Amino acid sequence: MENWSVDEVCNWLRERNLGELVPKFREEEVSGAALLALNDRMVQQLVKKIGHQAVLMDLIKKYQKQKSGLGSLTYCCETASPKFPEVISGKNLKSFLARYNKLQWTSSYALPDFPYDVKCILAEKKCPDHSTRIRIIEFLQADMTKYLEGSLYPNSQQYNIVVNALLQAYPFLDEDGNGFLLWKRALKDRFKYVRRPIEDDEQVLRNKCKFGHRRGQTRKLSSAENKPDDVKVQTEEEPVNLEGSAMDVHMKWLEQEYMKTQRNWKEVDNRMNVTIEIRRKMIHDKAPVKDILRLFPFLRCPYQLFREFQLLTHMDIYKKTVEILEIYSENILSLYVMRNNPINIMLQENVKQHTEEDILKHMKMTAACLLLPDVFGDDSSLFAAVNEEVKVPTPVLKVKNPFNVNSCEFALYVEREELAQLDDCTMALAALVAAFHVFDIPCPKRIHRTLNFLESLIFEVRSPTFLP
């Protein structure tokens, strides 16, 4: 390439669907040697479209990288190094260079130097908040881009290397055992966000078509897609998106498994882990809850709803809710303003019929749960519909005969449709709070103080909202 003339460079551009750049390259007399000498600033001046800039720089850097790889390979062969005893030529050369460069990248990667405030938070060995997590991901993405010499397409192994380095340096970030998947997913999402400005560029779309990507179409599941994510092979020229059809297979399996009476819960957990990225994207894009539940029906199961909440927040919401009701139920029932409340009157009438300690405790916790919005002066109809129909689209509890041991029923409704049946008031309260977070539903102002009180205790806020 160094000895190419301007005409040869122009032909090279046309072969790579960059024919639009030919007039400018002729005007500036860009020969092969000049092409290889271009830096980022020169490319920006020479090429207007960001997509063309990215493609051109990627091609130049790949050639330079290949050239340096050939130099090192020639040296190894000339010195008869025992590391490469076989003769490498033809088809094997490209795969050898790719593997050699990958090994070099693996052995040399080290975590970036995070900003001072982030380092202070990590030094405390506590799970960082949402904003801190975003900053960590941004620094990792920028650092990976430097290691990849400007490329925005890391492969799966490189994602694994970076996330493993992060969790080895800060093991507390993996406290629930799902940290690896969450950090890797967040890092991939960040790269997608950075790539977004060039995804619709005409040249990028042509390259995607060239390497097998078809927008709006899915391909048959290949043997490579059946492999774990860690061992999928990507082409160097352009990453091929294999996720679409694989995700369809997982979602179809979840739909079929949900219809069974005997379910493979371990496999359900695995497939819910794999599909969380597309699920969170649907929720972020404000897809109707009924469409999400149709594709992921296991979110109707309280266990999976709580598990999804834990993947997002690292909090065991059911355990926290039990603690809240056990601690605050007596205080709530003893408030003077609650004495003449219909819920409290109903409780007193039913308490007289029982003497068992467990039943009395259950009844008191149920009453305390249903009285929470009244304690804070909120609209109780946005919290629970007791012995009446649900009238609001936001998450709300439907409760029948709350103090009848034999016929009490609890259910969670979202968009006026039943989402899940629940065993008791504790599970019902945990499911209500989880639904707002899992489905990313804004909290109505008329119930805000009640949910703020619960969330401040669930997330262990330093200055929680106390009972009035």
mmCIF file of C-alpha atoms in Angstrom, residues 67-318:
data_model
loop_
_atom_site.group_PDB
_atom_site.id
_atom_site.type_symbol
_atom_site.label_atom_id
_atom_site.label_comp_id
_atom_site.label_asym_id
_atom_site.label_seq_id
_atom_site.Cartn_x
_atom_site.Cartn_y
_atom_site.Cartn_z
ATOM 1 C CA LYS A 67 1.832 -4.669 8.959
ATOM 2 C CA SER A 68 3.285 -4.589 12.478
ATOM 3 C CA GLY A 69 2.078 -8.163 12.993
ATOM 4 C CA LEU A 70 3.809 -9.268 9.808
ATOM 5 C CA GLY A 71 7.013 -7.577 10.980
ATOM 6 C CA SER A 72 6.971 -9.432 14.274
ATOM 7 C CA LEU A 73 6.079 -12.679 12.500
ATOM 8 C CA THR A 74 8.963 -12.249 10.057
ATOM 9 C CA TYR A 75 11.325 -11.684 12.954
ATOM 10 C CA CYS A 76 10.073 -14.830 14.718
ATOM 11 C CA CYS A 77 10.499 -16.904 11.581
ATOM 12 C CA GLU A 78 13.948 -15.522 10.822
ATOM 13 C CA THR A 79 15.196 -16.234 14.342
ATOM 14 C CA ALA A 80 13.628 -19.711 14.301
ATOM 15 C CA SER A 81 11.738 -19.027 17.534
ATOM 16 C CA PRO A 82 10.379 -22.211 19.158
ATOM 17 C CA LYS A 83 7.101 -20.327 19.819
ATOM 18 C CA PHE A 84 6.199 -20.561 16.075
ATOM 19 C CA PRO A 85 7.860 -23.734 14.761
ATOM 20 C CA GLU A 86 5.352 -24.321 11.987
ATOM 21 C CA VAL A 87 5.299 -22.427 8.712
ATOM 22 C CA ILE A 88 2.365 -20.003 8.623
ATOM 23 C CA SER A 89 1.107 -18.831 5.256
ATOM 24 C CA GLY A 90 -1.973 -18.312 3.100
ATOM 25 C CA LYS A 91 -5.282 -18.811 4.921
ATOM 26 C CA ASN A 92 -3.640 -19.354 8.297
ATOM 27 C CA LEU A 93 -1.910 -15.966 8.297
ATOM 28 C CA LYS A 94 -4.983 -13.866 8.979
ATOM 29 C CA SER A 95 -6.266 -16.106 11.793
ATOM 30 C CA PHE A 96 -2.790 -16.277 13.304
ATOM 31 C CA LEU A 97 -2.438 -12.478 13.340
ATOM 32 C CA ALA A 98 -5.891 -12.056 14.857
ATOM 33 C CA ARG A 99 -5.102 -14.528 17.634
ATOM 34 C CA TYR A 100 -1.651 -13.016 18.201
ATOM 35 C CA ASN A 101 -3.064 -9.494 18.569
ATOM 36 C CA LYS A 102 -5.835 -10.772 20.840
ATOM 37 C CA LEU A 103 -3.274 -12.411 23.126
ATOM 38 C CA GLN A 104 -1.286 -9.186 23.216
ATOM 39 C CA TRP A 105 -4.441 -7.237 24.159
ATOM 40 C CA THR A 106 -5.269 -9.748 26.900
ATOM 41 C CA SER A 107 -1.859 -9.730 28.525
ATOM 42 C CA SER A 108 -1.500 -5.958 28.514
ATOM 43 C CA TYR A 109 -4.911 -4.777 29.785
ATOM 44 C CA ALA A 110 -5.082 -2.953 33.119
ATOM 45 C CA LEU A 111 -7.951 -1.016 34.676
ATOM 46 C CA PRO A 112 -7.959 2.759 34.092
ATOM 47 C CA ASP A 113 -7.233 5.258 36.841
ATOM 48 C CA PHE A 114 -10.736 6.235 37.978
ATOM 49 C CA PRO A 115 -11.482 9.812 39.145
ATOM 50 C CA TYR A 116 -10.729 10.630 42.764
ATOM 51 C CA ASP A 117 -14.354 10.611 43.968
ATOM 52 C CA VAL A 118 -15.013 7.248 42.295
ATOM 53 C CA LYS A 119 -11.878 5.781 43.872
ATOM 54 C CA CYS A 120 -13.048 7.020 47.289
ATOM 55 C CA ILE A 121 -16.413 5.279 46.853
ATOM 56 C CA LEU A 122 -14.744 2.050 45.729
ATOM 57 C CA ALA A 123 -12.326 2.250 48.656
ATOM 58 C CA GLU A 124 -15.320 2.076 51.037
ATOM 59 C CA LYS A 125 -16.140 -1.362 49.558
ATOM 60 C CA LYS A 126 -19.813 -0.505 49.205
ATOM 61 C CA CYS A 127 -21.992 -1.011 46.153
ATOM 62 C CA PRO A 128 -21.910 2.280 44.216
ATOM 63 C CA ASP A 129 -25.104 4.153 43.409
ATOM 64 C CA HIS A 130 -26.544 4.439 39.906
ATOM 65 C CA SER A 131 -24.666 7.597 38.914
ATOM 66 C CA THR A 132 -21.332 6.180 40.088
ATOM 67 C CA ARG A 133 -21.945 2.974 38.131
ATOM 68 C CA ILE A 134 -22.549 5.026 34.998
ATOM 69 C CA ARG A 135 -19.266 6.888 35.505
ATOM 70 C CA ILE A 136 -17.355 3.624 35.977
ATOM 71 C CA ILE A 137 -18.870 2.210 32.787
ATOM 72 C CA GLU A 138 -18.052 5.396 30.854
ATOM 73 C CA PHE A 139 -14.403 5.239 31.928
ATOM 74 C CA LEU A 140 -14.160 1.528 31.060
ATOM 75 C CA GLN A 141 -15.698 2.142 27.622
ATOM 76 C CA ALA A 142 -13.314 5.016 26.870
ATOM 77 C CA ASP A 143 -10.352 2.967 28.080
ATOM 78 C CA MET A 144 -11.325 -0.072 25.994
ATOM 79 C CA THR A 145 -11.649 2.148 22.920
ATOM 80 C CA LYS A 146 -8.056 3.296 23.438
ATOM 81 C CA TYR A 147 -6.834 -0.300 23.745
ATOM 82 C CA LEU A 148 -8.790 -1.178 20.600
ATOM 83 C CA GLU A 149 -7.130 1.719 18.758
ATOM 84 C CA GLY A 150 -10.397 3.581 18.228
ATOM 85 C CA SER A 151 -12.597 0.616 17.309
ATOM 86 C CA LEU A 152 -16.109 0.605 18.802
ATOM 87 C CA TYR A 153 -16.646 -3.127 18.284
ATOM 88 C CA PRO A 154 -15.069 -5.193 21.106
ATOM 89 C CA ASN A 155 -15.583 -8.924 20.922
ATOM 90 C CA SER A 156 -17.044 -11.049 23.690
ATOM 91 C CA GLN A 157 -13.651 -12.135 25.035
ATOM 92 C CA GLN A 158 -12.533 -8.527 25.399
ATOM 93 C CA TYR A 159 -15.692 -7.640 27.330
ATOM 94 C CA ASN A 160 -14.997 -10.625 29.594
ATOM 95 C CA ILE A 161 -11.392 -9.533 30.174
ATOM 96 C CA VAL A 162 -12.398 -6.031 31.262
ATOM 97 C CA VAL A 163 -15.271 -7.119 33.523
ATOM 98 C CA ASN A 164 -13.130 -9.845 35.120
ATOM 99 C CA ALA A 165 -10.393 -7.267 35.797
ATOM 100 C CA LEU A 166 -12.968 -4.982 37.433
ATOM 101 C CA LEU A 167 -14.434 -7.713 39.669
ATOM 102 C CA GLN A 168 -11.011 -9.038 40.641
ATOM 103 C CA ALA A 169 -9.940 -5.555 41.712
ATOM 104 C CA TYR A 170 -13.252 -4.865 43.498
ATOM 105 C CA PRO A 171 -14.870 -8.206 44.476
ATOM 106 C CA PHE A 172 -17.680 -6.492 46.414
ATOM 107 C CA LEU A 173 -19.180 -5.391 43.077
ATOM 108 C CA ASP A 174 -20.210 -9.030 42.575
ATOM 109 C CA GLU A 175 -21.883 -9.471 45.944
ATOM 110 C CA ASP A 176 -25.001 -11.304 44.677
ATOM 111 C CA GLY A 177 -23.213 -13.504 42.140
ATOM 112 C CA ASN A 178 -24.812 -11.783 39.137
ATOM 113 C CA GLY A 179 -22.367 -8.887 38.984
ATOM 114 C CA PHE A 180 -20.473 -10.215 35.983
ATOM 115 C CA LEU A 181 -23.556 -10.329 33.749
ATOM 116 C CA LEU A 182 -24.797 -6.927 34.919
ATOM 117 C CA TRP A 183 -21.486 -5.116 34.388
ATOM 118 C CA LYS A 184 -20.893 -6.792 31.029
ATOM 119 C CA ARG A 185 -24.393 -5.884 29.871
ATOM 120 C CA ALA A 186 -23.959 -2.293 30.997
ATOM 121 C CA LEU A 187 -20.619 -2.052 29.178
ATOM 122 C CA LYS A 188 -22.117 -3.436 25.959
ATOM 123 C CA ASP A 189 -25.009 -0.981 26.239
ATOM 124 C CA ARG A 190 -22.537 1.879 26.584
ATOM 125 C CA PHE A 191 -20.746 0.858 23.377
ATOM 126 C CA LYS A 192 -24.108 0.645 21.598
ATOM 127 C CA TYR A 193 -24.935 4.154 22.792
ATOM 128 C CA VAL A 194 -21.607 5.497 21.536
ATOM 129 C CA ARG A 195 -22.078 3.757 18.164
ATOM 130 C CA ARG A 196 -25.612 5.098 17.755
ATOM 131 C CA PRO A 197 -24.705 8.305 15.823
ATOM 132 C CA ILE A 198 -23.123 6.272 12.990
ATOM 133 C CA GLU A 199 -25.552 3.326 12.877
ATOM 134 C CA ASP A 200 -27.844 4.969 10.314
ATOM 135 C CA ASP A 201 -25.058 6.196 8.074
ATOM 136 C CA GLU A 202 -25.494 4.965 4.513
ATOM 137 C CA GLN A 203 -21.997 3.512 4.277
ATOM 138 C CA VAL A 204 -22.336 1.678 7.611
ATOM 139 C CA LEU A 205 -25.617 0.156 6.458
ATOM 140 C CA ARG A 206 -23.974 -1.027 3.239
ATOM 141 C CA ASN A 207 -21.179 -2.656 5.231
ATOM 142 C CA LYS A 208 -23.732 -4.390 7.443
ATOM 143 C CA CYS A 209 -25.454 -5.794 4.371
ATOM 144 C CA LYS A 210 -22.087 -6.845 2.977
ATOM 145 C CA PHE A 211 -21.274 -8.897 6.050
ATOM 146 C CA GLY A 212 -24.632 -10.616 6.426
ATOM 147 C CA HIS A 213 -26.724 -8.234 8.552
ATOM 148 C CA ARG A 214 -30.289 -7.715 7.345
ATOM 149 C CA ARG A 215 -32.356 -5.106 9.163
ATOM 150 C CA GLY A 216 -35.754 -6.426 10.245
ATOM 151 C CA GLN A 217 -34.874 -10.035 9.429
ATOM 152 C CA THR A 218 -33.715 -12.910 11.583
ATOM 153 C CA ARG A 219 -31.575 -15.784 10.464
ATOM 154 C CA LYS A 220 -31.750 -19.447 11.341
ATOM 155 C CA LEU A 221 -30.017 -20.366 14.549
ATOM 156 C CA SER A 222 -26.527 -21.538 13.639
ATOM 157 C CA SER A 223 -24.233 -23.810 15.591
ATOM 158 C CA ALA A 224 -22.225 -20.772 16.683
ATOM 159 C CA GLU A 225 -25.320 -19.290 18.334
ATOM 160 C CA ASN A 226 -25.784 -22.409 20.437
ATOM 161 C CA LYS A 227 -22.408 -21.828 22.011
ATOM 162 C CA PRO A 228 -21.978 -19.783 25.179
ATOM 163 C CA ASP A 229 -21.419 -16.064 24.663
ATOM 164 C CA ASP A 230 -17.790 -16.454 25.732
ATOM 165 C CA VAL A 231 -16.872 -18.721 22.828
ATOM 166 C CA LYS A 232 -18.745 -17.098 19.922
ATOM 167 C CA VAL A 233 -16.450 -16.162 17.073
ATOM 168 C CA GLN A 234 -16.793 -12.746 15.448
ATOM 169 C CA THR A 235 -15.338 -11.655 12.149
ATOM 170 C CA GLU A 236 -12.747 -8.942 12.274
ATOM 171 C CA GLU A 237 -14.269 -6.851 9.482
ATOM 172 C CA GLU A 238 -17.735 -6.295 11.042
ATOM 173 C CA PRO A 239 -19.499 -7.802 14.055
ATOM 174 C CA VAL A 240 -22.385 -10.016 12.960
ATOM 175 C CA ASN A 241 -25.489 -9.644 15.132
ATOM 176 C CA LEU A 242 -26.550 -13.145 16.186
ATOM 177 C CA GLU A 243 -28.695 -12.035 19.105
ATOM 178 C CA GLY A 244 -32.054 -11.640 17.339
ATOM 179 C CA SER A 245 -32.844 -15.275 16.524
ATOM 180 C CA ALA A 246 -31.186 -16.527 19.717
ATOM 181 C CA MET A 247 -33.402 -14.219 21.790
ATOM 182 C CA ASP A 248 -36.471 -15.505 19.920
ATOM 183 C CA VAL A 249 -35.541 -19.046 20.919
ATOM 184 C CA HIS A 250 -35.169 -18.077 24.598
ATOM 185 C CA MET A 251 -38.447 -16.150 24.693
ATOM 186 C CA LYS A 252 -40.311 -18.976 22.940
ATOM 187 C CA TRP A 253 -38.948 -21.437 25.490
ATOM 188 C CA LEU A 254 -40.066 -19.190 28.381
ATOM 189 C CA GLU A 255 -43.589 -18.939 26.939
ATOM 190 C CA GLN A 256 -43.848 -22.721 26.570
ATOM 191 C CA GLU A 257 -42.334 -23.452 29.991
ATOM 192 C CA TYR A 258 -44.770 -21.065 31.678
ATOM 193 C CA MET A 259 -47.679 -23.218 30.470
ATOM 194 C CA LYS A 260 -46.315 -26.311 32.218
ATOM 195 C CA THR A 261 -47.278 -27.370 35.718
ATOM 196 C CA GLN A 262 -43.794 -28.743 36.491
ATOM 197 C CA ARG A 263 -41.257 -26.064 35.594
ATOM 198 C CA ASN A 264 -37.483 -26.165 35.322
ATOM 199 C CA TRP A 265 -36.825 -23.188 37.596
ATOM 200 C CA LYS A 266 -33.066 -23.343 37.259
ATOM 201 C CA GLU A 267 -33.313 -23.052 33.482
ATOM 202 C CA VAL A 268 -35.948 -20.331 33.866
ATOM 203 C CA ASP A 269 -33.456 -18.318 35.944
ATOM 204 C CA ASN A 270 -30.739 -18.800 33.319
ATOM 205 C CA ARG A 271 -32.933 -17.717 30.418
ATOM 206 C CA MET A 272 -34.322 -14.745 32.309
ATOM 207 C CA ASN A 273 -30.696 -13.700 32.896
ATOM 208 C CA VAL A 274 -29.858 -14.021 29.202
ATOM 209 C CA THR A 275 -32.910 -12.041 28.062
ATOM 210 C CA ILE A 276 -32.765 -9.223 30.609
ATOM 211 C CA GLU A 277 -31.105 -6.840 28.118
ATOM 212 C CA ILE A 278 -33.924 -6.984 25.568
ATOM 213 C CA ARG A 279 -36.496 -6.906 28.392
ATOM 214 C CA ARG A 280 -34.994 -3.769 29.919
ATOM 215 C CA LYS A 281 -34.856 -2.139 26.477
ATOM 216 C CA MET A 282 -38.567 -2.826 25.930
ATOM 217 C CA ILE A 283 -39.394 -1.349 29.322
ATOM 218 C CA HIS A 284 -37.126 1.649 28.703
ATOM 219 C CA ASP A 285 -38.906 2.223 25.368
ATOM 220 C CA LYS A 286 -42.271 2.263 27.200
ATOM 221 C CA ALA A 287 -43.650 -0.933 25.686
ATOM 222 C CA PRO A 288 -47.097 -1.851 27.136
ATOM 223 C CA VAL A 289 -46.845 -4.059 30.191
ATOM 224 C CA LYS A 290 -49.163 -6.636 28.611
ATOM 225 C CA ASP A 291 -46.717 -7.038 25.690
ATOM 226 C CA ILE A 292 -43.803 -7.507 28.081
ATOM 227 C CA LEU A 293 -45.756 -10.090 30.080
ATOM 228 C CA ARG A 294 -46.721 -11.908 26.886
ATOM 229 C CA LEU A 295 -43.036 -12.355 25.979
ATOM 230 C CA PHE A 296 -41.824 -12.826 29.570
ATOM 231 C CA PRO A 297 -44.749 -14.403 31.442
ATOM 232 C CA PHE A 298 -42.581 -15.447 34.395
ATOM 233 C CA LEU A 299 -42.634 -11.846 35.595
ATOM 234 C CA ARG A 300 -46.112 -12.755 36.810
ATOM 235 C CA CYS A 301 -44.474 -15.032 39.381
ATOM 236 C CA PRO A 302 -43.636 -13.125 42.582
ATOM 237 C CA TYR A 303 -40.290 -14.936 42.854
ATOM 238 C CA GLN A 304 -39.190 -13.765 39.393
ATOM 239 C CA LEU A 305 -40.517 -10.248 40.033
ATOM 240 C CA PHE A 306 -38.436 -10.062 43.236
ATOM 241 C CA ARG A 307 -35.456 -11.583 41.447
ATOM 242 C CA GLU A 308 -35.653 -8.986 38.663
ATOM 243 C CA PHE A 309 -35.761 -6.254 41.308
ATOM 244 C CA GLN A 310 -32.663 -7.750 42.945
ATOM 245 C CA LEU A 311 -30.786 -7.866 39.621
ATOM 246 C CA LEU A 312 -31.517 -4.157 39.155
ATOM 247 C CA THR A 313 -30.926 -2.922 42.706
ATOM 248 C CA HIS A 314 -28.948 -5.650 44.562
ATOM 249 C CA MET A 315 -31.635 -5.624 47.262
ATOM 250 C CA ASP A 316 -33.732 -8.507 48.634
ATOM 251 C CA ILE A 317 -37.040 -6.651 48.671
ATOM 252 C CA TYR A 318 -39.072 -9.435 50.294
#
